[in-house]
Amino acid sequence: MKIKISKLIIFMLLSTIAIGQTIKNELKITQVTPNFYVYSSYKMFGTKKQDANAMYVVTSKGVVIFDSPWDDFSYQSLLDSIELRHHKKVILAIATHSHEDRTSGFDFYKQNGIKTYTTKLTDKISIKKKQPRAQFLMSKDTIFNVGDTSFETYFAGAGHTKDNIVIWFNKEKILYGGCLVKSIDAPDLEYVGEANIKEWPKTIRKVQSKFQNPNYIITGHHDWKSLRVLDHTLDLLKLNNNKRK
């Protein structure tokens, strides 16, 4: 009996760490609205700790994850934290592009019976890079209806990568912009190794035109609480282009 109690205490401590707000967290979960949550995972680059934001939504049928935690410690921790907090299973995961901080957990999630989705273009890149692939592929913009929740995927064009998509929740007016959209505290465009700088502004403007007056815009990194991030991304792109002239 003591062994069982100890295991339960350890599990609860780990879950509390995952949900908590301390600096040493490997996984941080923040509530946006009653059913929407941003989760942030971390990775060390030398002595610098980099964050990656992603999101999940709790529906009447189960939980949908958008993108994957960055490191393998967080894969199970996220599932455990969601089940502990919401008493629901993760049933579906969608990646917004092919980078490691978006798709790295897909093999793990497939093993746990979670349906995984990417676009065909993301899958093509994942094959080339020998990265985890999704079970199901989207050939075009797609509307998902999961229980009481509806959302759509949208490919506006190249930007941060040539395959980046965004997710729009029309009822709640929440835009999950991912890495296509730069945080208000981003001083520059950061990693642009696979970016299309020329097309990026056009892509952002298409997103602005299609999804107007959002209540929240979730960025792929750093602070996500500003509604000025689309304009800020355009400002950074303009600044970058001016430097290159």
PDB file of C-alpha atoms in Angstrom, residues 38 40 48-53 182-188 190 219-225:
ATOM      1  CA  VAL A  38      -1.373  27.305 -24.539  1.00  0.00           C
ATOM      2  CA  SER A  40       5.071  25.842 -23.805  1.00  0.00           C
ATOM      3  CA  LYS A  48      20.162  29.796 -23.807  1.00  0.00           C
ATOM      4  CA  LYS A  49      16.775  28.307 -22.996  1.00  0.00           C
ATOM      5  CA  GLN A  50      14.376  28.657 -25.919  1.00  0.00           C
ATOM      6  CA  ASP A  51      10.606  28.286 -25.610  1.00  0.00           C
ATOM      7  CA  ALA A  52       8.100  26.925 -28.109  1.00  0.00           C
ATOM      8  CA  ASN A  53       4.382  27.654 -27.763  1.00  0.00           C
ATOM      9  CA  LYS A 182       6.290  36.657 -34.571  1.00  0.00           C
ATOM     10  CA  SER A 183       5.786  37.542 -30.921  1.00  0.00           C
ATOM     11  CA  ILE A 184       5.500  41.189 -29.928  1.00  0.00           C
ATOM     12  CA  ASP A 185       8.762  40.808 -27.986  1.00  0.00           C
ATOM     13  CA  ALA A 186      10.681  39.262 -30.903  1.00  0.00           C
ATOM     14  CA  PRO A 187      13.407  41.762 -31.889  1.00  0.00           C
ATOM     15  CA  ASP A 188      13.903  40.176 -35.309  1.00  0.00           C
ATOM     16  CA  GLU A 190      14.953  34.827 -35.622  1.00  0.00           C
ATOM     17  CA  THR A 219       2.450  32.856 -31.661  1.00  0.00           C
ATOM     18  CA  GLY A 220       4.939  30.010 -32.000  1.00  0.00           C
ATOM     19  CA  HIS A 221       7.451  31.476 -29.568  1.00  0.00           C
ATOM     20  CA  HIS A 222       7.684  33.938 -26.666  1.00  0.00           C
ATOM     21  CA  ASP A 223       4.838  36.144 -25.444  1.00  0.00           C
ATOM     22  CA  TRP A 224       1.498  35.550 -27.199  1.00  0.00           C
ATOM     23  CA  LYS A 225      -0.805  37.975 -25.389  1.00  0.00           C
TER      24      LYS A 225
END
